[in-house]
PDB file of C-alpha atoms in Angstrom:
ATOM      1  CA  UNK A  26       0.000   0.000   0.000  1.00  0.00           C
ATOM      2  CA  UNK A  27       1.400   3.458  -0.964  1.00  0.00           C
ATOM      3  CA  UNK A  28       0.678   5.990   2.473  1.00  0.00           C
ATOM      4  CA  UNK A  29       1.495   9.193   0.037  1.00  0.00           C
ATOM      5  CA  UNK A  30      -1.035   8.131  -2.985  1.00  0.00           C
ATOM      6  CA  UNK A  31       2.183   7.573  -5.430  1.00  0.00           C
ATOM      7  CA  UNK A  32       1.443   5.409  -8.080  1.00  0.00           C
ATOM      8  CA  UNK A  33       4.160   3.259  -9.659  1.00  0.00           C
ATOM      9  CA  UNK A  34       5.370   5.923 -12.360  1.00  0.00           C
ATOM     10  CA  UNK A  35       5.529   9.170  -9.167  1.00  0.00           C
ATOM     11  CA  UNK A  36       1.687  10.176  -9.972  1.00  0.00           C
ATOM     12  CA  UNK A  37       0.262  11.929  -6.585  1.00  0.00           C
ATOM     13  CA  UNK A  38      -3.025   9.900  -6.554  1.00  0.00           C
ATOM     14  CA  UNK A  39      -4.406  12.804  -3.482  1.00  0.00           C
ATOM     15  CA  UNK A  40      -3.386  15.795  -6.025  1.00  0.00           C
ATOM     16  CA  UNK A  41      -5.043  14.471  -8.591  1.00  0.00           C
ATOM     17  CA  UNK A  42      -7.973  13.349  -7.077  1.00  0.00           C
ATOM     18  CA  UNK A  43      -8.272  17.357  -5.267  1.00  0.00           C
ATOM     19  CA  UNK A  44      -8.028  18.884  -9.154  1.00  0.00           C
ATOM     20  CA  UNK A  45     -10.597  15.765 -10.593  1.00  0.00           C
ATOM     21  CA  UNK A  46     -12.950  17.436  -7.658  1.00  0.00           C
ATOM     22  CA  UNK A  47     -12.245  20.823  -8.236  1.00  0.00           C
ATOM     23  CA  UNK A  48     -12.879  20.140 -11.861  1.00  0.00           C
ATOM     24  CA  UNK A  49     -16.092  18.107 -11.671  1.00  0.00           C
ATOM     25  CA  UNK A  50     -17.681  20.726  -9.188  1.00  0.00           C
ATOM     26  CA  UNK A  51     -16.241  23.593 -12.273  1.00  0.00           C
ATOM     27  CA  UNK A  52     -18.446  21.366 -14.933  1.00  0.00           C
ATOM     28  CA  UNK A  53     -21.532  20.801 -12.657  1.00  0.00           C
ATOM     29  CA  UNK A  54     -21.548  25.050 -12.345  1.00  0.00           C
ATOM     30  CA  UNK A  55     -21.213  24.931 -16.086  1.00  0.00           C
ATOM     31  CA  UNK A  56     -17.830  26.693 -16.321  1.00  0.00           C
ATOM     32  CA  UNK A  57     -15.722  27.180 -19.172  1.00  0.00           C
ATOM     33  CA  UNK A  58     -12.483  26.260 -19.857  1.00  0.00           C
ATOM     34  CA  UNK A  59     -11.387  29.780 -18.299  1.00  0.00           C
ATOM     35  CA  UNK A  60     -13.577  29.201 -15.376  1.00  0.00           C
ATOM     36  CA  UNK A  61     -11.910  25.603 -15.149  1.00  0.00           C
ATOM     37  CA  UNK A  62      -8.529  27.337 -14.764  1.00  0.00           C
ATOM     38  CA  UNK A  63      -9.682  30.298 -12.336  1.00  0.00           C
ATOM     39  CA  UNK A  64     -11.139  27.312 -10.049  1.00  0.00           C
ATOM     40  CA  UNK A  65      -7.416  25.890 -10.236  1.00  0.00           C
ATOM     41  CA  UNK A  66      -5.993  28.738  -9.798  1.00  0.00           C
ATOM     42  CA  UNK A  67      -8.322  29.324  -6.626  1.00  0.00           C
ATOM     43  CA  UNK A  68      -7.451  26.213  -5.143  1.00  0.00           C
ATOM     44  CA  UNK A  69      -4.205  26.618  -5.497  1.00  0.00           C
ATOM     45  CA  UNK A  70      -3.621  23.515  -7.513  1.00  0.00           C
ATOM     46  CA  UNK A  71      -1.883  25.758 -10.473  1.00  0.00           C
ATOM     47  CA  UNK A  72       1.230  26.607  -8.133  1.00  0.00           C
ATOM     48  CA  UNK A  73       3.903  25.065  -6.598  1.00  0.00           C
ATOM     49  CA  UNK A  74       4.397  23.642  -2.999  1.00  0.00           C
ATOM     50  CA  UNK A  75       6.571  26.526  -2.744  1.00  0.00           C
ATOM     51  CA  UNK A  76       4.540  29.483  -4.606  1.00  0.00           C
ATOM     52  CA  UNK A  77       1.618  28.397  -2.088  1.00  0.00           C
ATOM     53  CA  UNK A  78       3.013  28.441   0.869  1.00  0.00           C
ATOM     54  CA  UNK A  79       4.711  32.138   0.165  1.00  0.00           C
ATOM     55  CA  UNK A  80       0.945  32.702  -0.300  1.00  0.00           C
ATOM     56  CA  UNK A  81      -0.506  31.381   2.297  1.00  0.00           C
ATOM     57  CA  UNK A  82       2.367  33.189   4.635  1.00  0.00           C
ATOM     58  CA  UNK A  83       1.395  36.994   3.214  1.00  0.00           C
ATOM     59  CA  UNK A  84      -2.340  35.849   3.522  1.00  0.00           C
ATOM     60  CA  UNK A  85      -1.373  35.187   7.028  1.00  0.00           C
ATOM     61  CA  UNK A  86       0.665  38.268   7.511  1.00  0.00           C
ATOM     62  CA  UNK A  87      -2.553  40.332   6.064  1.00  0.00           C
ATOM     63  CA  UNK A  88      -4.592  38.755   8.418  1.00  0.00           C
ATOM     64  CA  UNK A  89      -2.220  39.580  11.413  1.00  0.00           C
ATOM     65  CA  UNK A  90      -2.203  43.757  10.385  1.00  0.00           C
ATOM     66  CA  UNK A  91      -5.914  43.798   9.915  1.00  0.00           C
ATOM     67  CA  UNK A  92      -6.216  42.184  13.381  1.00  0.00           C
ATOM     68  CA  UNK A  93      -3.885  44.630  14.318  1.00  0.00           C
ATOM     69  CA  UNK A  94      -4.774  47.625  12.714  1.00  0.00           C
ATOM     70  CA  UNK A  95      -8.713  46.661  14.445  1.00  0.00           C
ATOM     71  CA  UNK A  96      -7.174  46.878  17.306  1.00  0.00           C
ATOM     72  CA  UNK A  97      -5.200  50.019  16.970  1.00  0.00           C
ATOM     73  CA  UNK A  98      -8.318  51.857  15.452  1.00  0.00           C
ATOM     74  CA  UNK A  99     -10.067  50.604  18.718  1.00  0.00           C
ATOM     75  CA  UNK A 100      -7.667  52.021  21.435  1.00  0.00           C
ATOM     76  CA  UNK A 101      -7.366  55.209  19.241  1.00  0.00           C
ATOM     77  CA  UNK A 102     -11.370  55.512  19.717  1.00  0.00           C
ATOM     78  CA  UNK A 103     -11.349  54.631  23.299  1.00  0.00           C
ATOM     79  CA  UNK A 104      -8.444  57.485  23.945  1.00  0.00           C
ATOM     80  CA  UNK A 105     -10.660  60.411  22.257  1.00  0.00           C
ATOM     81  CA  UNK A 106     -13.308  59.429  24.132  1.00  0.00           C
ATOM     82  CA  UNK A 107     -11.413  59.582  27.248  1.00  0.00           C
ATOM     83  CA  UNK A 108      -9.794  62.949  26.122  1.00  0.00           C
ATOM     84  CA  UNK A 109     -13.350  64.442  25.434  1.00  0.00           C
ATOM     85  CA  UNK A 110     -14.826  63.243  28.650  1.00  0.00           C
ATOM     86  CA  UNK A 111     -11.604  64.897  30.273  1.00  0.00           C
ATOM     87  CA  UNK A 112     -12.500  68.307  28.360  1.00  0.00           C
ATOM     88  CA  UNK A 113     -15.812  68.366  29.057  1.00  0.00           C
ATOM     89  CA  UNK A 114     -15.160  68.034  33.012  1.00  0.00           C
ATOM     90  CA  UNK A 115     -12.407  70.720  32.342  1.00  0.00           C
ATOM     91  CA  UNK A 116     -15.084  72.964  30.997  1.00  0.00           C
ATOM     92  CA  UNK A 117     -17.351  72.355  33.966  1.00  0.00           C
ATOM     93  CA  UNK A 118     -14.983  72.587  36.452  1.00  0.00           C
ATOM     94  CA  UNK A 119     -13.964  76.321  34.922  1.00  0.00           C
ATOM     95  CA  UNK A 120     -16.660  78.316  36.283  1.00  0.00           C
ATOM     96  CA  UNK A 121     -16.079  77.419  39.745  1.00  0.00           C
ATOM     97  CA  UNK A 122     -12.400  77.765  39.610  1.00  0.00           C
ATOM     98  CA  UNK A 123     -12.890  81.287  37.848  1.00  0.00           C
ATOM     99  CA  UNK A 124     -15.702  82.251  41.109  1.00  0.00           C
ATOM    100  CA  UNK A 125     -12.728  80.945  43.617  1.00  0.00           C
ATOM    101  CA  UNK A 126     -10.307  83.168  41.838  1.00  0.00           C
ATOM    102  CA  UNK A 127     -12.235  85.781  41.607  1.00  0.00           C
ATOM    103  CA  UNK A 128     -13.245  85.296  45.610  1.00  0.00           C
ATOM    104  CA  UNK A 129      -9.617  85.370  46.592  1.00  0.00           C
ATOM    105  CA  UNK A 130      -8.752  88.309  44.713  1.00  0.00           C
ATOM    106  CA  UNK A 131     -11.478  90.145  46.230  1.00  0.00           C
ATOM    107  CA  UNK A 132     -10.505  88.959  49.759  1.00  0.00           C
ATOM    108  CA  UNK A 133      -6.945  90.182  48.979  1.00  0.00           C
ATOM    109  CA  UNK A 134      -7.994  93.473  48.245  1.00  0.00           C
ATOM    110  CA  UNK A 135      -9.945  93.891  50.945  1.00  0.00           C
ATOM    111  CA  UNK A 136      -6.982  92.821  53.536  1.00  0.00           C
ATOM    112  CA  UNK A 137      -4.832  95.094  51.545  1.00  0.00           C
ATOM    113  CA  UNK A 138      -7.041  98.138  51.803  1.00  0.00           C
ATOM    114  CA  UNK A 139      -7.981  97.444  55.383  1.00  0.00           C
ATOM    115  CA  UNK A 140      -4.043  97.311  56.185  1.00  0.00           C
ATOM    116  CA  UNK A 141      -3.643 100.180  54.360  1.00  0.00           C
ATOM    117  CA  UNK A 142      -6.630 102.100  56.730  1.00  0.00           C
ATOM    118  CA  UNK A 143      -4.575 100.550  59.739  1.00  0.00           C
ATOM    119  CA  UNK A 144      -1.038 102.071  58.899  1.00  0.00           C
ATOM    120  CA  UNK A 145      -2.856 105.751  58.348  1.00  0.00           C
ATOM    121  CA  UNK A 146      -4.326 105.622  61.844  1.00  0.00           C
ATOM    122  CA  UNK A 147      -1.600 104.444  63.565  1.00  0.00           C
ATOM    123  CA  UNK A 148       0.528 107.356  61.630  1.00  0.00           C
ATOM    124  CA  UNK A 149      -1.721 109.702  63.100  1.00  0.00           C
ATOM    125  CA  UNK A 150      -2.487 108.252  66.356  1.00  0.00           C
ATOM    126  CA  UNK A 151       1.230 108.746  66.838  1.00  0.00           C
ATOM    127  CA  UNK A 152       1.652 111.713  65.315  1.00  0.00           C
ATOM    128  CA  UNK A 153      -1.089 113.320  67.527  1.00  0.00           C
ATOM    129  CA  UNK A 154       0.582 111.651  70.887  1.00  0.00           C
ATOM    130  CA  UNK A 155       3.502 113.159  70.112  1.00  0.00           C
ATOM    131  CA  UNK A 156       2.331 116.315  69.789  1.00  0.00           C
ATOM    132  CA  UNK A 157       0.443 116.180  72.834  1.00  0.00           C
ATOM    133  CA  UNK A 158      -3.119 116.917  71.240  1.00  0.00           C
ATOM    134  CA  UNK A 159      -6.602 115.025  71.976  1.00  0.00           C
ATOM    135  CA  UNK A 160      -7.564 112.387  69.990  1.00  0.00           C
ATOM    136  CA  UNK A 161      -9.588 113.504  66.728  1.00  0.00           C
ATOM    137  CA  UNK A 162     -11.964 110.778  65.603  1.00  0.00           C
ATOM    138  CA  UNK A 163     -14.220 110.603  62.209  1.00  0.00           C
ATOM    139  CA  UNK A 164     -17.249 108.853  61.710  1.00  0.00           C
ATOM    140  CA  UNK A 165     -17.575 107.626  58.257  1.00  0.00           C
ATOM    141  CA  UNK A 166     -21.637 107.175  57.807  1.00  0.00           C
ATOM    142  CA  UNK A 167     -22.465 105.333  54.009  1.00  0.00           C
ATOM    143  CA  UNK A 168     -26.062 104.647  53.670  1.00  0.00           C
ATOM    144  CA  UNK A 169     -27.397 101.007  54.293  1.00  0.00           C
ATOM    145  CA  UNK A 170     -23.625 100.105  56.088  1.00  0.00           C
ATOM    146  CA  UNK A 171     -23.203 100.239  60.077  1.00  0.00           C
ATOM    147  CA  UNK A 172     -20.963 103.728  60.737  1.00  0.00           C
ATOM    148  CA  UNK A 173     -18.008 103.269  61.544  1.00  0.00           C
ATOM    149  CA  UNK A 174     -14.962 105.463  63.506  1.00  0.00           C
ATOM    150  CA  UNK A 175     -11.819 106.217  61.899  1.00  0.00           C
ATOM    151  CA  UNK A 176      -8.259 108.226  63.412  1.00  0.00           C
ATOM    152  CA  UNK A 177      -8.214 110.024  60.139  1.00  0.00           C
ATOM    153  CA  UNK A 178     -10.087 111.428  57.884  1.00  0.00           C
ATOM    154  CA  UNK A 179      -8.254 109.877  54.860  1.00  0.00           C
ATOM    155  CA  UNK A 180      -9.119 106.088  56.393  1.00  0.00           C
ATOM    156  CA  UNK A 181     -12.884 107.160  56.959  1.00  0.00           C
ATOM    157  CA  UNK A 182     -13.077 108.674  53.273  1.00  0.00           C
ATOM    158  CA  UNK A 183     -11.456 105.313  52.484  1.00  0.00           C
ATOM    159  CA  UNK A 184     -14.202 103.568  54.214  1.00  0.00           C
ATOM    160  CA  UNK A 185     -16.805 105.203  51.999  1.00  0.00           C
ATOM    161  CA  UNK A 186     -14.961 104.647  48.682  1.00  0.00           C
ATOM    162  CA  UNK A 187     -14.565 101.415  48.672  1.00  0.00           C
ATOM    163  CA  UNK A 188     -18.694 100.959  49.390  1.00  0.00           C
ATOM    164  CA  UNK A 189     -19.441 102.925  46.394  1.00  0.00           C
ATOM    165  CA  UNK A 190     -17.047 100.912  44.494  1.00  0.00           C
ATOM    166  CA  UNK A 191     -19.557  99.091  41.409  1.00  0.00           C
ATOM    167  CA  UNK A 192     -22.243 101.722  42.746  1.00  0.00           C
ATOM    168  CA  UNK A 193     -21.098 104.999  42.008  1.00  0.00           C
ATOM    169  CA  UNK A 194     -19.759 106.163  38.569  1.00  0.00           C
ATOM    170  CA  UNK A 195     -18.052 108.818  39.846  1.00  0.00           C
ATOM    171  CA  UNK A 196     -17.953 110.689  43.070  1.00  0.00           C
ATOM    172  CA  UNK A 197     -15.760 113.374  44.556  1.00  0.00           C
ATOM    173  CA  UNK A 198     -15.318 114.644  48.432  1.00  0.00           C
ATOM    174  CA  UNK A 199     -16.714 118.754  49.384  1.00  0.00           C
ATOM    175  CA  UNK A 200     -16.883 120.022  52.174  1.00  0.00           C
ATOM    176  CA  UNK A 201     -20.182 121.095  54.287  1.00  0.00           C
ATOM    177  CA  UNK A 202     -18.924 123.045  57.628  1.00  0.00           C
ATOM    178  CA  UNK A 203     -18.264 122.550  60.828  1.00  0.00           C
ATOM    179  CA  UNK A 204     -16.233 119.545  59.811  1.00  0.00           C
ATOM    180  CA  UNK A 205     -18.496 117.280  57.562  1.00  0.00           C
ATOM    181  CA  UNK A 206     -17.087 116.010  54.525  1.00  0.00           C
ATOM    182  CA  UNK A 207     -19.915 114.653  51.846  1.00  0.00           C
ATOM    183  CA  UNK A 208     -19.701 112.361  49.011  1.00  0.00           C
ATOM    184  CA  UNK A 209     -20.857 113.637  45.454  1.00  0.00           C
ATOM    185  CA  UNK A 210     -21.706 112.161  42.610  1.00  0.00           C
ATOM    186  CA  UNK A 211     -19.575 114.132  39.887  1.00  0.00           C
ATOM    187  CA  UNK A 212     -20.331 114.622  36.285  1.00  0.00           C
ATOM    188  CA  UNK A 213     -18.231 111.762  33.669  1.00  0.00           C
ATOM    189  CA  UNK A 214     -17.490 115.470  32.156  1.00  0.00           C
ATOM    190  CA  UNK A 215     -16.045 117.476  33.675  1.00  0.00           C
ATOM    191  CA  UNK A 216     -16.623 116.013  37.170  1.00  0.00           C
ATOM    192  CA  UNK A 217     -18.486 118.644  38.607  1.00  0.00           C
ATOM    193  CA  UNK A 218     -20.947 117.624  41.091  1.00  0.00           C
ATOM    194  CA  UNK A 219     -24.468 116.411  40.179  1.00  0.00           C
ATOM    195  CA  UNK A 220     -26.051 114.737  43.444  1.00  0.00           C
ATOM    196  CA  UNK A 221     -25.282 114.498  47.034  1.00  0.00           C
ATOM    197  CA  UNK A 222     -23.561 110.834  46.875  1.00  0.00           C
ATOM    198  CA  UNK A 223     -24.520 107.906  49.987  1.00  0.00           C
ATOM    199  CA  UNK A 224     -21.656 108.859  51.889  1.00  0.00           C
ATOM    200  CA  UNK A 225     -20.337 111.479  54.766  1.00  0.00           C
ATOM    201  CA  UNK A 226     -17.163 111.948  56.948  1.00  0.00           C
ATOM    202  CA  UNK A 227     -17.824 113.711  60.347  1.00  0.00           C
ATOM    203  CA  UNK A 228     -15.262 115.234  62.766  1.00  0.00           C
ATOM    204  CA  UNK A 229     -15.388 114.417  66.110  1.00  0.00           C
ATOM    205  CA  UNK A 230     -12.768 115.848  68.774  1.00  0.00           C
ATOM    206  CA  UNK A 231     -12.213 114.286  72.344  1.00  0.00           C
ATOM    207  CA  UNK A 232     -10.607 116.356  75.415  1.00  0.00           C
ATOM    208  CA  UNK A 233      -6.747 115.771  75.380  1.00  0.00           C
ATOM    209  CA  UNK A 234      -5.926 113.500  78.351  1.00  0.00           C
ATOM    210  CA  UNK A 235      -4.404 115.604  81.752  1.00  0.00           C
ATOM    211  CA  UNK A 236      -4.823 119.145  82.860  1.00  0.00           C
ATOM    212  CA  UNK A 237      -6.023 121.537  80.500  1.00  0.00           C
ATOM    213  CA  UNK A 238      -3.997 124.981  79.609  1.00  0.00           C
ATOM    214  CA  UNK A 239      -5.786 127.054  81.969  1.00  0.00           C
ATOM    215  CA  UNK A 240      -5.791 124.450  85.010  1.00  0.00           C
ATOM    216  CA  UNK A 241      -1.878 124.752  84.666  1.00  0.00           C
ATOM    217  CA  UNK A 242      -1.845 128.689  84.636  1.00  0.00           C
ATOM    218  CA  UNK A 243      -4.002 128.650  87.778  1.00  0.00           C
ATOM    219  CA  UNK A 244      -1.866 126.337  89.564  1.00  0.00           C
ATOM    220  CA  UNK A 245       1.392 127.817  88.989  1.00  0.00           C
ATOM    221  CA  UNK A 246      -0.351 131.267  90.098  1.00  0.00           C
ATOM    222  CA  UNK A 247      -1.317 130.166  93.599  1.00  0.00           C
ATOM    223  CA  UNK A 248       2.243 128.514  94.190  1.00  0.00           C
TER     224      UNK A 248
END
């Protein structure tokens, strides 16, 4: 018995047997002579061991970059969705991070200008103890805010700027005897004034501390 189908003169029984199939299912389709061939050819029965298998290796290889190429396409589609859904929460996340800036900005200016009214009253505060005067307070009074007292009247007139801050246009200070100080809304121009404004700075003297003038004089006298 011959295992590989060789007949006595070399003839591959199985070879011929796959082309006698390939050929019989060609005529039962009604194929031509052409069509005959193109089956071969399909089958690769019209190639050498050699010439197939080269074949059969690129169809693999083909088969190997699709695969690959699916897969590539696929992570590339699963990283711009990630990115997107990373931009959108960016976006989202952008209005509250603009409010928070915008809060501690605001908070920083206020410390700033409050330090700012601290170093003018301790300027005068000092300057006045060292002259040996009373104290001179000013009350800063800004409709719809609680007054408040100031050493100076630059750090009450402070006071009352920064509340008209996003509610005045434009305002300047005049003065209205006996030490009052009034906010006015001034003219965009020329700035003249236009309207009393929300705000007033009052003067307000206390007794200097110790013996006044006079008390002195008298005592000296009955020494």
């Amino acid at each position: 018995m011959d295992p590989d189908g060789l007949g006595g003169g070399g003839m591959n029984a199985r070879l011929v047997n796959t082309v006698a199939d390939v050929i019989n299912a060609a005529l039962t389709q009604n194929r031509t002579a052409a069509g005959i061939a193109m089956a071969l050819e399909s089958a690769q029965l019209l190639q050498s061991p050699e010439t197939a298998a080269e074949v059969q290796r690129l169809r693999d290889e083909n088969e190997l970059l699709r695969l690959n190429h699916t897969q590539i396409q696929a992570s590339l589609t699963r990283m711009s969705a990630e990115l997107g859904q990373a931009l959108r929460d960016a976006a989202e996340d952008l209005p509250l991070l603009r409010a928070n800036l915008q809060g501690w900005s605001e908070r920083s200016r206020k410390a700033e200008a409050e330090l700012r009214l601290a170093r003018i009253e301790l300027a005068e505060l000092e300057a006045r103890a060292a002259a040996g005067l009373g104290a001179v307070w000013w009350l800063a009074q800004y409709e719809g805010v609680e007054p408040e007292l100031f050493a100076t009247e630059a750090a009450a007139r402070e006071f009352c700027d920064q509340q008209a801050v996003g509610e005045l246009d434009g305002w300047d200070w005049f003065p209205d005897g006996d030490g009052v100080f009034r906010q006015w809304r001034t003219s965009d121009l020329d700035d003249r004034p236009v309207g009393e404004g929300p705000g007033s700075v009052t003067r307000l003297l206390a007794p200097a501390q110790g013996p006044r003038l006079d008390e002195v004089t008298e005592a000296g006298g009955n020494s």
